[in-house]
PDB file of C-alpha atoms in Angstrom:
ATOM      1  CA  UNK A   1     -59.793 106.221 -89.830  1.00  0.00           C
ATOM      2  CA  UNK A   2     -61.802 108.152 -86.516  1.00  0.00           C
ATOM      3  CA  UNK A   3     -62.662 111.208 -86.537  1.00  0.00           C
ATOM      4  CA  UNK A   4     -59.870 111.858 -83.926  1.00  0.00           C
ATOM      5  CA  UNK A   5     -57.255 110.831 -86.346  1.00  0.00           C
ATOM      6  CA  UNK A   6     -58.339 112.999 -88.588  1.00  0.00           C
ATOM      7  CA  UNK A   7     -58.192 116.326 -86.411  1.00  0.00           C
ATOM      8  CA  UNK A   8     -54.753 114.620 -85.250  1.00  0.00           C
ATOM      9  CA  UNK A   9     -53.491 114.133 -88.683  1.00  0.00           C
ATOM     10  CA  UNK A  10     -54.889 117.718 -89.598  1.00  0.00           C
ATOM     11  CA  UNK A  11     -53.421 118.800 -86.366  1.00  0.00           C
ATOM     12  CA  UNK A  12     -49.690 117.503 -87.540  1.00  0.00           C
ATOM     13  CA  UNK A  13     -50.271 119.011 -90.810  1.00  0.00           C
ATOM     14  CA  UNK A  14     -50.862 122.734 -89.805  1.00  0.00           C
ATOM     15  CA  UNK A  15     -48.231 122.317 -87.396  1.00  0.00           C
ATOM     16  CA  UNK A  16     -45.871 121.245 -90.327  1.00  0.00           C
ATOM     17  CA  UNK A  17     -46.938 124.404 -92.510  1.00  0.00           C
ATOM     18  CA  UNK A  18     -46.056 126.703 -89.948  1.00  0.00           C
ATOM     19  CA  UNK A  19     -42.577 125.282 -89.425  1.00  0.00           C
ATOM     20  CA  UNK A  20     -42.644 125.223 -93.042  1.00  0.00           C
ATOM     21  CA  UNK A  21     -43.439 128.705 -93.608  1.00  0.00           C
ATOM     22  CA  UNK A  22     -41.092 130.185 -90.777  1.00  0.00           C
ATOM     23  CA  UNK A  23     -38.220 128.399 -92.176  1.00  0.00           C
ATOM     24  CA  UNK A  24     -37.498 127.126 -88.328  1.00  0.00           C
ATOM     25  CA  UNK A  25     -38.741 124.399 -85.744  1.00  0.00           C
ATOM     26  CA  UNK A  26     -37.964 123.878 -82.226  1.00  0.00           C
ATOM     27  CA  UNK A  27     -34.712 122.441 -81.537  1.00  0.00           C
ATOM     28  CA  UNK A  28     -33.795 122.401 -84.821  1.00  0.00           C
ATOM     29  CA  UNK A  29     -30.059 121.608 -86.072  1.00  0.00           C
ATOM     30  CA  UNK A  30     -28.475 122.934 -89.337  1.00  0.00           C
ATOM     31  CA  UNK A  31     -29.719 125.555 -91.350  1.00  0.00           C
ATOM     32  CA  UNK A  32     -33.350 127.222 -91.933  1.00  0.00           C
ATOM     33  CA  UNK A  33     -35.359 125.952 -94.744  1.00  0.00           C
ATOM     34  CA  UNK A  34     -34.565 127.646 -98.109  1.00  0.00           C
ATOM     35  CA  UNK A  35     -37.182 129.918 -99.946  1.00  0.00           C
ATOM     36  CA  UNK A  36     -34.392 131.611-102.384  1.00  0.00           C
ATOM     37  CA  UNK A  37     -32.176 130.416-104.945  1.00  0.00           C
ATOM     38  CA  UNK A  38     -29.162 131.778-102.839  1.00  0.00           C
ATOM     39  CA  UNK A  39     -30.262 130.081 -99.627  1.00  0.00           C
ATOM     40  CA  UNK A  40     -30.500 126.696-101.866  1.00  0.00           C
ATOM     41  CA  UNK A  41     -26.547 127.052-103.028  1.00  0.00           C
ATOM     42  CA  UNK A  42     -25.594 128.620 -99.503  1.00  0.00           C
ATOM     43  CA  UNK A  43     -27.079 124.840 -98.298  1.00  0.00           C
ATOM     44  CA  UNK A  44     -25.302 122.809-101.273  1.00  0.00           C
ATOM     45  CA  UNK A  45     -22.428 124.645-100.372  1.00  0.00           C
ATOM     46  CA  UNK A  46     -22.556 123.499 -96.537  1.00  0.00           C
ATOM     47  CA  UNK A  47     -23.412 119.799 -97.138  1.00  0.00           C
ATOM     48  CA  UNK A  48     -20.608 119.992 -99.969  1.00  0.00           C
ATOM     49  CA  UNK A  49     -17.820 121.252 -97.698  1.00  0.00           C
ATOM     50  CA  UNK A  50     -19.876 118.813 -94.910  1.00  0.00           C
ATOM     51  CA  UNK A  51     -18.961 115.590 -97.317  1.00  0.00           C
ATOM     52  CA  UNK A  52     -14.961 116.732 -97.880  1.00  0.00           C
ATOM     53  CA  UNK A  53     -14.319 117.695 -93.749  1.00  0.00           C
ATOM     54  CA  UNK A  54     -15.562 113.912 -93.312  1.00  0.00           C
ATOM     55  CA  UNK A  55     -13.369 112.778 -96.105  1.00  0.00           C
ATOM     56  CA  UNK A  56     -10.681 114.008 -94.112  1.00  0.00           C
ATOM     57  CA  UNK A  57     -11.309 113.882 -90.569  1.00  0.00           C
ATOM     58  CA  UNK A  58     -11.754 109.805 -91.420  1.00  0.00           C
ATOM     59  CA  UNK A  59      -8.640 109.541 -93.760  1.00  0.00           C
ATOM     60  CA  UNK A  60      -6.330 111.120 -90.808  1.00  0.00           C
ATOM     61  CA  UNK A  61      -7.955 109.036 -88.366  1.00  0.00           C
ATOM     62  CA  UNK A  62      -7.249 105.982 -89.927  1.00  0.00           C
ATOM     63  CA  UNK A  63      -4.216 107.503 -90.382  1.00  0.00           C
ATOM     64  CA  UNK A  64      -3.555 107.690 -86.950  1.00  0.00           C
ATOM     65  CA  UNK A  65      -4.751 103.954 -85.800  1.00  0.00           C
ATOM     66  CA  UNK A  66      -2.490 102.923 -88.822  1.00  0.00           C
ATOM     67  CA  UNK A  67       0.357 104.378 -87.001  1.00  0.00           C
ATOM     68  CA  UNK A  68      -0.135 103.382 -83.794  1.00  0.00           C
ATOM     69  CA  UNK A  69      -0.565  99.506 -84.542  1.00  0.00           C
ATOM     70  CA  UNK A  70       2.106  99.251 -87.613  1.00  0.00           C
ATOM     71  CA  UNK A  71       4.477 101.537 -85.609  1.00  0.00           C
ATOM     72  CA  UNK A  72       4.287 100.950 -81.676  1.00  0.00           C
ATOM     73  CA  UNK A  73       7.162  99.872 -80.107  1.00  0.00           C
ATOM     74  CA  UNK A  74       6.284  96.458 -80.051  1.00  0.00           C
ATOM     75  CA  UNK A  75       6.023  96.023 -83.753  1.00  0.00           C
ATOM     76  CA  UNK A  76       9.155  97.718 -83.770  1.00  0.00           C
ATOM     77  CA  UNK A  77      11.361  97.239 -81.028  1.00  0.00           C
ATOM     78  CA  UNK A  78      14.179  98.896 -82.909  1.00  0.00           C
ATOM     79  CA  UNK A  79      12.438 102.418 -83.929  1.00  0.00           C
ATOM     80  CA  UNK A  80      13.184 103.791 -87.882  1.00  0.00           C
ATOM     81  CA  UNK A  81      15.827 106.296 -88.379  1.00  0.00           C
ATOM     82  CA  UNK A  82      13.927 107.649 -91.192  1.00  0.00           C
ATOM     83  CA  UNK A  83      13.533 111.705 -91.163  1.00  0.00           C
ATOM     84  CA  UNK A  84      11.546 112.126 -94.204  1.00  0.00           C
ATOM     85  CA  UNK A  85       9.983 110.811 -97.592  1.00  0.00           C
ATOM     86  CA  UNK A  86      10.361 113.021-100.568  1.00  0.00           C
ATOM     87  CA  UNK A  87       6.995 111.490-102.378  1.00  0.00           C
ATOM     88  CA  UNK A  88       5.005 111.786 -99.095  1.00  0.00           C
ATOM     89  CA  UNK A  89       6.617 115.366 -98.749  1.00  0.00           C
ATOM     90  CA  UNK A  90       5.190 116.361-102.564  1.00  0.00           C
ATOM     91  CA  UNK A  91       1.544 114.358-102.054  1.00  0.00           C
ATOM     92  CA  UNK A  92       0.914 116.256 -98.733  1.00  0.00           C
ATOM     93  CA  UNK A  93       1.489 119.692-100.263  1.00  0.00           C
ATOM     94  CA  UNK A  94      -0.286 119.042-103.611  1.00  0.00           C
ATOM     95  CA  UNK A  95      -3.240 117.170-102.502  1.00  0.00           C
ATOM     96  CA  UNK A  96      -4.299 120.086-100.128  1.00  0.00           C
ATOM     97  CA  UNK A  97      -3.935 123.453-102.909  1.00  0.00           C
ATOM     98  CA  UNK A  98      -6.430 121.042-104.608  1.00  0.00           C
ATOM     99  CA  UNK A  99      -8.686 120.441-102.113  1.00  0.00           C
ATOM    100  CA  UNK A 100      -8.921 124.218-101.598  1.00  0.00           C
ATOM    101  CA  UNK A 101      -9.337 124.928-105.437  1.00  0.00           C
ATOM    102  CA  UNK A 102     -12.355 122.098-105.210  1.00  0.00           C
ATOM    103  CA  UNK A 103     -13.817 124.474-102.188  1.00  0.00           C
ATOM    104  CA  UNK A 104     -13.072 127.602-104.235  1.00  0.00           C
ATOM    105  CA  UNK A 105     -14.644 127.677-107.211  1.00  0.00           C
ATOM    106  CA  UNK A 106     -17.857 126.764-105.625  1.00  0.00           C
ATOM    107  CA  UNK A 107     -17.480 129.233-102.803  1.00  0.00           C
ATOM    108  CA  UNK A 108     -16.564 132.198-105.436  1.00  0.00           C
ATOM    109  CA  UNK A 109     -19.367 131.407-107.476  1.00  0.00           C
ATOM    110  CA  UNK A 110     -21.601 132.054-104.569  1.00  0.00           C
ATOM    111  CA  UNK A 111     -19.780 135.064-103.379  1.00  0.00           C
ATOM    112  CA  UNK A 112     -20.586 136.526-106.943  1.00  0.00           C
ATOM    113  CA  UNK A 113     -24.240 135.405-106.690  1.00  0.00           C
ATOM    114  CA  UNK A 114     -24.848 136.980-103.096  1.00  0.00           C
ATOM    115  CA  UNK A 115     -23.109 140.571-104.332  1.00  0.00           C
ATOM    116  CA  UNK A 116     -23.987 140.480-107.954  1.00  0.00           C
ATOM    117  CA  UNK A 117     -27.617 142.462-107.877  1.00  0.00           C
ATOM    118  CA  UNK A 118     -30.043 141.294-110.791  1.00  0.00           C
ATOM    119  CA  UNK A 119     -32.365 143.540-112.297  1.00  0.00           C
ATOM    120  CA  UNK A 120     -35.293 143.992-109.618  1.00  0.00           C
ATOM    121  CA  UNK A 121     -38.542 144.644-109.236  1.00  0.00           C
ATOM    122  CA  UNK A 122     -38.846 146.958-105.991  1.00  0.00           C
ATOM    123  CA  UNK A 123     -36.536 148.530-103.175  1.00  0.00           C
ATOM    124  CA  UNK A 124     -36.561 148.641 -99.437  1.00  0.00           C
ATOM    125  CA  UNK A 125     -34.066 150.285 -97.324  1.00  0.00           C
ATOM    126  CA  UNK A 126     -33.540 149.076 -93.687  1.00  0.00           C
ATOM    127  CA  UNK A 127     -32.335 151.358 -90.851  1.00  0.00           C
ATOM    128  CA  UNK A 128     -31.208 149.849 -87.950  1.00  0.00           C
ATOM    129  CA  UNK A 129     -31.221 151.692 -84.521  1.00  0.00           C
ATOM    130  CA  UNK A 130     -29.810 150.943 -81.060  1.00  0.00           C
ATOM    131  CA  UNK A 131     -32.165 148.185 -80.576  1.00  0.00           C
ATOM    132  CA  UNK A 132     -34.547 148.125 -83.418  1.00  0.00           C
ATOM    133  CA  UNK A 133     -34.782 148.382 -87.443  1.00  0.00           C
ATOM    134  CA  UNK A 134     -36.961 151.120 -89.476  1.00  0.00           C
ATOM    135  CA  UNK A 135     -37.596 150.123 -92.846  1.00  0.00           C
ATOM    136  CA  UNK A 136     -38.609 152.642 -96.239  1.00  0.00           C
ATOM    137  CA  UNK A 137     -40.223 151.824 -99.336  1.00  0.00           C
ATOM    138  CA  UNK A 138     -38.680 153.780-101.777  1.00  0.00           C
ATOM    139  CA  UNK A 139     -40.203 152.780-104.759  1.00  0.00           C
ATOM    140  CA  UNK A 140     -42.418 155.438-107.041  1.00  0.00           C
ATOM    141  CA  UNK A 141     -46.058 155.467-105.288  1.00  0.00           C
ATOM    142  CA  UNK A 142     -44.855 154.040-101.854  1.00  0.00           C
ATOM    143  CA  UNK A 143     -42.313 157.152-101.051  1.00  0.00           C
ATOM    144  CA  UNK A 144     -44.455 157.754 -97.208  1.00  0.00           C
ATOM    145  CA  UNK A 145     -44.648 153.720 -96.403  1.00  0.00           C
ATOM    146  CA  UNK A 146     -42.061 153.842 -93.738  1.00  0.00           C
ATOM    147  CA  UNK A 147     -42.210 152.422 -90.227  1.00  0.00           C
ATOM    148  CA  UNK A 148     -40.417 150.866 -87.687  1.00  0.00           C
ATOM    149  CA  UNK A 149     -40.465 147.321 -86.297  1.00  0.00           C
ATOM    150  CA  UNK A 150     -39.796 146.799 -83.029  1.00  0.00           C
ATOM    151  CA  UNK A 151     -39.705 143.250 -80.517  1.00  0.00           C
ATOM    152  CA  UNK A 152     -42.958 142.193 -79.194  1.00  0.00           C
ATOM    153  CA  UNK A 153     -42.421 141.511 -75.431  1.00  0.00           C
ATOM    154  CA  UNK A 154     -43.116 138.322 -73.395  1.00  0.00           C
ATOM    155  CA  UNK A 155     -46.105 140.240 -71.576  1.00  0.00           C
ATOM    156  CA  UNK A 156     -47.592 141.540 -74.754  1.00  0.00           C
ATOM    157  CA  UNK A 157     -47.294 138.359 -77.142  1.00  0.00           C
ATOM    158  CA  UNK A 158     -51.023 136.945 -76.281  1.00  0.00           C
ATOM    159  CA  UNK A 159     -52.524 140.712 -76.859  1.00  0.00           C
ATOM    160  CA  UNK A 160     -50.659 140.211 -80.217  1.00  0.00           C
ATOM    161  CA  UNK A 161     -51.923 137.398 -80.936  1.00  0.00           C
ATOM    162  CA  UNK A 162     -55.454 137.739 -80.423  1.00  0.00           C
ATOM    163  CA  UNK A 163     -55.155 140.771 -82.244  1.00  0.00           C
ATOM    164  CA  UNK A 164     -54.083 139.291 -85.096  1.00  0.00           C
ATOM    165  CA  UNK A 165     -56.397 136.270 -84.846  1.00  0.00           C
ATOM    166  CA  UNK A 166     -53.668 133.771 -84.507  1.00  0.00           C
ATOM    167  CA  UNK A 167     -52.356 131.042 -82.044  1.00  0.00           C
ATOM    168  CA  UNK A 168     -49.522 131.692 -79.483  1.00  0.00           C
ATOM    169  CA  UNK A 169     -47.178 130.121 -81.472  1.00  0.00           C
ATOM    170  CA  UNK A 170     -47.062 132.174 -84.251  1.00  0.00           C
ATOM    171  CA  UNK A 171     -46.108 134.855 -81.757  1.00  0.00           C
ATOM    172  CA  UNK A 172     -42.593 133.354 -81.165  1.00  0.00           C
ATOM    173  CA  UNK A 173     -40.388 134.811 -78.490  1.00  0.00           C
ATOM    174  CA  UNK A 174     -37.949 136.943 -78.766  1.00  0.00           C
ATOM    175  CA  UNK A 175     -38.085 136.996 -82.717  1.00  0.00           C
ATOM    176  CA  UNK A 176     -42.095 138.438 -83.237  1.00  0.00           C
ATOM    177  CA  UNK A 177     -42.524 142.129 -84.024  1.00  0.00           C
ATOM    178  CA  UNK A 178     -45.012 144.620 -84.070  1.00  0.00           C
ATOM    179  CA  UNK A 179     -44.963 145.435 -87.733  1.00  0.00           C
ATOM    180  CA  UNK A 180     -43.732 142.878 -90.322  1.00  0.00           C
ATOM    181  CA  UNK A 181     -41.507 143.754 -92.956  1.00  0.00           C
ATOM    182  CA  UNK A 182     -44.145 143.337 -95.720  1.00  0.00           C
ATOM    183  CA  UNK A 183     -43.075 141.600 -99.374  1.00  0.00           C
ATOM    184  CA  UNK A 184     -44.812 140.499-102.062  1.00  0.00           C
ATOM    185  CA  UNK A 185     -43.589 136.759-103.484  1.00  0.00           C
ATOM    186  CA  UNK A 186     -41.658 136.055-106.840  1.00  0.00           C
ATOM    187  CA  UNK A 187     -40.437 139.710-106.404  1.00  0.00           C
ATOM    188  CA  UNK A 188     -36.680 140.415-106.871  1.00  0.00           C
ATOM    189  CA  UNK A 189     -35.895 143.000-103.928  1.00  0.00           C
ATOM    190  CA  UNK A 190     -33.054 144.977-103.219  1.00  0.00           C
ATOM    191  CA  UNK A 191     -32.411 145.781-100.161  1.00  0.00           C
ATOM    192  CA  UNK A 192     -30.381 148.844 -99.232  1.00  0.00           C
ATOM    193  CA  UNK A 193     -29.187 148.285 -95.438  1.00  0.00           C
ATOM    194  CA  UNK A 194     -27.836 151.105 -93.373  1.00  0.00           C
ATOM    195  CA  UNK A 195     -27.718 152.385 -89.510  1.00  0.00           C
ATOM    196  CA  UNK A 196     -28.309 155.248 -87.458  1.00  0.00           C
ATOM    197  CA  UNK A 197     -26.040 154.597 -84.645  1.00  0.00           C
ATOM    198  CA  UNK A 198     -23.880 151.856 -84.542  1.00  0.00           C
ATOM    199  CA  UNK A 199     -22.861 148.452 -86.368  1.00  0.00           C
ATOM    200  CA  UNK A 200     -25.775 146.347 -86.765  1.00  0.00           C
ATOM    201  CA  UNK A 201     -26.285 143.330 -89.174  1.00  0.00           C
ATOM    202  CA  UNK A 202     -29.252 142.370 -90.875  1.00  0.00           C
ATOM    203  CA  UNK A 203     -29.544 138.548 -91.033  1.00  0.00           C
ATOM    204  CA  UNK A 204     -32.331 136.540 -92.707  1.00  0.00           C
ATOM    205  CA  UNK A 205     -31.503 132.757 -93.049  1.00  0.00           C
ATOM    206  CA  UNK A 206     -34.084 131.369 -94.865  1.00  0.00           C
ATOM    207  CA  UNK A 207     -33.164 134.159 -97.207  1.00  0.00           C
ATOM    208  CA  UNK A 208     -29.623 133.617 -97.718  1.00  0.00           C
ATOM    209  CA  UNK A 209     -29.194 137.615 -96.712  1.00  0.00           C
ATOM    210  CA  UNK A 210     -26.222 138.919 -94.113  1.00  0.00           C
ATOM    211  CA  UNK A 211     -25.063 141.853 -94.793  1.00  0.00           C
ATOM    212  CA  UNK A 212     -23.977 144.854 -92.158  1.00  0.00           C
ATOM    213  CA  UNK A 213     -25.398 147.928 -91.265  1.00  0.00           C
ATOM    214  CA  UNK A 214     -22.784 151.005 -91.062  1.00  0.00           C
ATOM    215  CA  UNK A 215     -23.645 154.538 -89.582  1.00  0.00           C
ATOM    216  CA  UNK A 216     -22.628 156.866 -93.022  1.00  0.00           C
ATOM    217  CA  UNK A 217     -22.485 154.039 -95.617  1.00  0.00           C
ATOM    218  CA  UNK A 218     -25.270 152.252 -97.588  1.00  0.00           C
ATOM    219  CA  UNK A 219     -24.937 148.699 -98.510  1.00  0.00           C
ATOM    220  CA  UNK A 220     -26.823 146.527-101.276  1.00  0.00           C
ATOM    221  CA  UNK A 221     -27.904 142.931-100.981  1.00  0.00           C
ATOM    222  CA  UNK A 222     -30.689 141.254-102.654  1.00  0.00           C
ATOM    223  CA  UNK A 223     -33.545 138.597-102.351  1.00  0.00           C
ATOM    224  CA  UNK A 224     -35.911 136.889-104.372  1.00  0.00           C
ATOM    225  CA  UNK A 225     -38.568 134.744-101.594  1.00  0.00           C
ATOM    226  CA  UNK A 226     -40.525 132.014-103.647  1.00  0.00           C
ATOM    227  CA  UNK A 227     -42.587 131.186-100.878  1.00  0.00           C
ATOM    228  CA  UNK A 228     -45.465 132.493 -98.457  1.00  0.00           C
ATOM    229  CA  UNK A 229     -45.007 132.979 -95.265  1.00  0.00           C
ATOM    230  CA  UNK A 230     -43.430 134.593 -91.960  1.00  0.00           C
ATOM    231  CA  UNK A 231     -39.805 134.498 -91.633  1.00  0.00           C
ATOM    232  CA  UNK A 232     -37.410 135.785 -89.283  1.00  0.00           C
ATOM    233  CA  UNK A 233     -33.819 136.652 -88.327  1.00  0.00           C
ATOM    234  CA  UNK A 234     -31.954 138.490 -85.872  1.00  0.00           C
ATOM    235  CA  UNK A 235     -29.355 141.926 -85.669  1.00  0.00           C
ATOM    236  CA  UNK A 236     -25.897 139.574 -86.069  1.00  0.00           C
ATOM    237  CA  UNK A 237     -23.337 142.292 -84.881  1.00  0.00           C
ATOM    238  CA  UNK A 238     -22.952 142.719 -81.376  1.00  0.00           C
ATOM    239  CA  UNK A 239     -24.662 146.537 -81.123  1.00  0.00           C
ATOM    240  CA  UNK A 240     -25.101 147.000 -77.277  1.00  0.00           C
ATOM    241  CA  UNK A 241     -27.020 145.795 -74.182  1.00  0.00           C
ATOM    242  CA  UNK A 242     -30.197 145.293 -76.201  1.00  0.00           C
ATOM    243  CA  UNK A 243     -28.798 143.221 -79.244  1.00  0.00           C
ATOM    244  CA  UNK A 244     -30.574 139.958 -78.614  1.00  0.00           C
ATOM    245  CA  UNK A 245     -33.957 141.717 -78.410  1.00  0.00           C
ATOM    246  CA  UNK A 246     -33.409 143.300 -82.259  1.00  0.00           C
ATOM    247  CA  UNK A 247     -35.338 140.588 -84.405  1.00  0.00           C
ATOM    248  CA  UNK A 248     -36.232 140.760 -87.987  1.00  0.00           C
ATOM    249  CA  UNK A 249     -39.961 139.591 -89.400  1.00  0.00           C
ATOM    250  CA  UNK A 250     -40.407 139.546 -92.931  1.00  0.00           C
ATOM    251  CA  UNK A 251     -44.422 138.666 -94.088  1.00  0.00           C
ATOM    252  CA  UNK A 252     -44.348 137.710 -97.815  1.00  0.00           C
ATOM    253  CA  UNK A 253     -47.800 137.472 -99.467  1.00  0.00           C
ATOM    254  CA  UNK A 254     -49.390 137.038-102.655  1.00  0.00           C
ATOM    255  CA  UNK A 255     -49.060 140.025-104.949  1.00  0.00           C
ATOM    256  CA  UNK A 256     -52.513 141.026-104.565  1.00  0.00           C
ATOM    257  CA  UNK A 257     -52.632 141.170-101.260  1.00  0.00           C
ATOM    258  CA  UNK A 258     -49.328 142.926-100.840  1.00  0.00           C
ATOM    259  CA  UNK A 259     -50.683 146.151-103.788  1.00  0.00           C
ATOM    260  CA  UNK A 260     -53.693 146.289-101.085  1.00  0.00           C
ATOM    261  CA  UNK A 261     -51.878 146.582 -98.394  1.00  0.00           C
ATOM    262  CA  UNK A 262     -49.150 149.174 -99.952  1.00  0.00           C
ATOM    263  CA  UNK A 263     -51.781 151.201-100.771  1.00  0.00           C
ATOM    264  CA  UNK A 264     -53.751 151.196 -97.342  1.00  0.00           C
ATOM    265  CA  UNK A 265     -50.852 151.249 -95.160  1.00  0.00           C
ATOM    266  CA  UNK A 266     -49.858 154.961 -96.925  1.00  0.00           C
ATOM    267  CA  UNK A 267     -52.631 156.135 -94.661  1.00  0.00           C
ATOM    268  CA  UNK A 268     -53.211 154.219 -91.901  1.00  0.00           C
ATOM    269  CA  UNK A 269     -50.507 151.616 -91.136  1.00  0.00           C
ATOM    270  CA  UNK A 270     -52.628 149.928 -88.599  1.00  0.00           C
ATOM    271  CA  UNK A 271     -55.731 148.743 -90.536  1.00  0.00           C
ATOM    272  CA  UNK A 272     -53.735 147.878 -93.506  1.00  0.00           C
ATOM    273  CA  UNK A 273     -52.487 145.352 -90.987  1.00  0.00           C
ATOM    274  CA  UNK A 274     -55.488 144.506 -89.502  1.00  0.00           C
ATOM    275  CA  UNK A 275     -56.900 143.664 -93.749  1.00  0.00           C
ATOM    276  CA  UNK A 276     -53.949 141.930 -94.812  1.00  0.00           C
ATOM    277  CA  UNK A 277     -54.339 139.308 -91.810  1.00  0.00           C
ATOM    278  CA  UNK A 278     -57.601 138.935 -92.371  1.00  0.00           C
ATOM    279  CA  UNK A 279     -56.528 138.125 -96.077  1.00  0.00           C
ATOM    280  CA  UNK A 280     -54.091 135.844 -94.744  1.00  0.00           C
ATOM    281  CA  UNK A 281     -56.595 133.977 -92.532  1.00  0.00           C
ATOM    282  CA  UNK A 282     -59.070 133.763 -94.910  1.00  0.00           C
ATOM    283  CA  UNK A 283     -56.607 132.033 -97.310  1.00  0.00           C
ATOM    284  CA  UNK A 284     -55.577 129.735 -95.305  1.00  0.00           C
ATOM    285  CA  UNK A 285     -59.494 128.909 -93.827  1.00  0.00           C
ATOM    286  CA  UNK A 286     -60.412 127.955 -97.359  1.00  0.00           C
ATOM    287  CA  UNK A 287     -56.143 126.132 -97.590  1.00  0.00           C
ATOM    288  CA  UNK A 288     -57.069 123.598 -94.552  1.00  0.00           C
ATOM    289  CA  UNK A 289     -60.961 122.563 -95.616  1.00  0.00           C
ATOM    290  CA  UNK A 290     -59.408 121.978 -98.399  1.00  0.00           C
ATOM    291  CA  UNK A 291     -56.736 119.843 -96.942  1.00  0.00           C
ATOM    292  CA  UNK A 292     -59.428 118.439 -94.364  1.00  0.00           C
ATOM    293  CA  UNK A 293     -61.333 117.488 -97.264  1.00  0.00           C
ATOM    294  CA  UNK A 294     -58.398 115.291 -98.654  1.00  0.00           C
ATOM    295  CA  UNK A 295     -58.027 113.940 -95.915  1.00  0.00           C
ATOM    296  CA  UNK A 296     -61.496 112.856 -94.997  1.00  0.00           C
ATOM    297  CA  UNK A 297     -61.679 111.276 -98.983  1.00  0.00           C
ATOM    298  CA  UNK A 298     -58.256 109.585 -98.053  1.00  0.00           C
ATOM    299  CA  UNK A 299     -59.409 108.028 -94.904  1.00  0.00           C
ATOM    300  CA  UNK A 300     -62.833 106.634 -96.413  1.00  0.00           C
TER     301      UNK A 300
END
């Protein structure tokens, strides 16, 4: 293998981790990729119901071309004066109830999962505003962490990213922030979700999380992300002129990195950034010579 297939293979592999890591590619179909165990059910779920609407769609069809041939006119030129069939009449109103009991259980299973908080390890509490979304930790030791995140514009994404030391791409449009919702990984979170104005929603795919944001009321949801990474979602309750430009970045990091950063960003939000990414970068330097390195052994 050259050289140039190398970098090109390498080159295909760090664009895969970033798809990877923000849980979306371009044009993509279906949903996000999963990094919690109610994201991987809410996916079973959708291929299950998936397998039964196809079931269906191509029993009635052939249905349908079955009538059409064994009952046009010219197969029967003198038409049945039949007006109903008391088996068909019991199969059609059975077989459905248990079709629906097969989509139930599953469905109130995950229901229960989604609104059944486990014990957990931390708190954060989003706020969402007319058109942005203030988070708080509330946990003991993090009580003045608060800050809010607000859309990165088209004319300030390069700034952003050179700043941070990263490509364009991991600026993405329209869904790129100025501060990151900040998590550490294999930590149960609850997440208390309210607003200051009007409706919102806070929506994270890849996270399994929807849950609505109501001036005066303070709802619970809850995630566990098993994966590194930058993931994002988007206000999903039409909230005014502005709601398409109200994304949602979540940065989960190692557990190390996230205690430093906590503790730095109680005093100066800014260069606990600035540290963490630097973190970040570093890790992943020392991630890709190491993949390079595989590579370059593979190709010899």
């Amino acid at each position: 293998m050259t050289l140039t297939g190398v970098a090109a293979t390498f080159s295909g592999l760090s664009s895969a981790a970033l798809a990877a890591e923000s849980g979306m590619k371009p044009w993509q179909l279906g949903l996000q990729n999963s990094v919690t165990g109610v994201m991987d059910d809410i996916s079973w779920f959708n291929s299950f119901t998936l397998v039964i609407m196809t079931v269906i769609v191509l029993f009635v069809l052939a249905l349908l071309i079955l009538c059409a041939v064994k009952f046009s006119a010219r197969a029967n030129p003198v038409p049945s004066r039949t007006s109903h069939n008391t088996m068909i009449e019991v199969v059609w109103t059975i077989v459905p109830i248990l079709i629906l009991v097969v989509i139930a259980i599953p469905s109130f299973r995950l229901l229960y999962k989604q609104l059944d908080i486990p014990e957990y390890d931390m708190t954060v509490k989003a706020v969402g505003y007319q058109w942005y979304w203030g988070y708080e930790y509330t946990d003991e030791g993090m009580e003045d962490l608060s800050f809010d995140s607000i859309m990165v514009r088209d004319d300030e994404r390069q700034e952003v990213a050179e700043a941070r030391g990263v490509t364009l791409a991991e600026v993405p449009r329209l869904l790129a922030v100025d501060y990151d919702l900040v998590i550490p990984v294999d930590t149960t979170v609850r997440l208390q979700v309210t607003s200051e104005d009007v409706i919102h929603s806070f929506a994270m795919p890849s996270f399994g999380v929807k849950i609505d944001a109501i001036p005066g009321r303070l709802n619970e949801s809850w995630f566990h992300a098993r994966e590194e990474g930058v993931y994002y979602g988007q206000c999903s309750e039409l909230c005014g002129k502005d709601h398409a430009f109200m994304p949602i970045a979540v940065r989960v990091v190692s557990k190390d990195q996230f205690t430093t950063w906590a503790a730095a960003a109680q005093d100066d939000l800014d260069t606990a950034n600035e540290q963490l990414m630097a973190s970040i970068k570093a890790g992943k330097t020392l991630a890709s010579k190491g993949e390079l390195k595989e590579i370059s052994v593979a190709a010899k």
